[in-house]
Amino acid sequence: MTKQYIQNHKQYFLEKGLTVINSVFSDDEIEKMIKCIQNADTSRDNFRKSDDLFAVRQLLKEIPEIKELIFNDTVKTIIRQLFGEKYFAVKSIYFDKPETSNWYVAYHQDLTISVDKKLEMQGFGPWTTKKNQFAVQPPLPVLENICTIRIHLDDTDEYNGALKVIPGSHTKGIYRTETIDWGTETEKICDVRKGGIMIMKPLMLHGSNRTTNDKKRRVIHIEFSDMELPQDLKWSEKLN
């Protein structure tokens, strides 16, 4: 993966708020990640299992042995060259949208961050607390700084719930979905092959349709930032 190739992706990413890079992980690396997750103790609070969804919150904390599989040399190079030298992981989730799942996700922006405690601070709020985990909507500059990598453990297209996005919408601040002007905005479906990654800005409007082809969609979602939070507030999952 040449520097110029990554630079081309960076330019597109900064302008559109997303880019897709395939063939980042081999089939063998993907199978090792899947085994790692399957072998984990799913009885803990951060594991959620239902007919519609299997999800692991704080994945890198819950299954630390997966870190060396995820952060291979290619991924480290992509993070440094696309995001910046000082970016670190601040949130990690695994989810498996099974073949039978009729999970539909409406267009939205990712507007909250995971933090270690609740503090009354100007510009931070509203807050949510679930099972002693704290999430808050921070000021806009914090959200604008975050970059997300989504590692695809399966081929994903419009028939098994690939993300649909509105390219460029990440530049418009908090963008209420009811104000989307479809006369000027264009929807894009983000096909990603198994072992590929989708890189996106969480402020980009995104959603997904129901699965119609009885195929799995398993994704590892990791958010990165290079900002420290003010006062005594800390990222709950900071990982260098």
C-alpha angles and dihedrals in degrees: 000000000000125000090242091053091053091045090055089053090047092054092050092044094053092049101040102025094238145056135177122221115185129199096035092132129035121233087253092055091048092050090051091053091049091050090048091055094042091053095051124109101258096188095088125101095254092061116084121189128182138138089267102042147015111198138170119201119203087019096175091053096042096046104024094169089070091067096081090049093051099042100058120156093269093054092046090052092048092050093049096045100038101036107019143268096278103048118128133183115266104170136018132186134170120202135179116199100196125221092257095046117120093193113155120185118198121219111285144144123240100245105165136075129204114244138176100243145000116263128170102239133159112260095014117108169153097040131204128192124196123172091340092309116125127212127178140173105243128200115292097257090062091052092045090055096056122098124189131209118198114195112204117217091183137035104271128197139147091289096060102038106280112177116270113207143180104232114224095018090113089075094062101073118228101002115194110217093223089063096055108132104213088188089072104021125079127206120225127193111216109218111191126182123226107278092024128113134221115210117200146161109245090224090065110104108250141164140153139230129230120279112259104170102058093244127134124247113200118175137176109211118197126176124204136195137167095206125103114217121244128262113350096332115121136184106259094219104033110163122173 
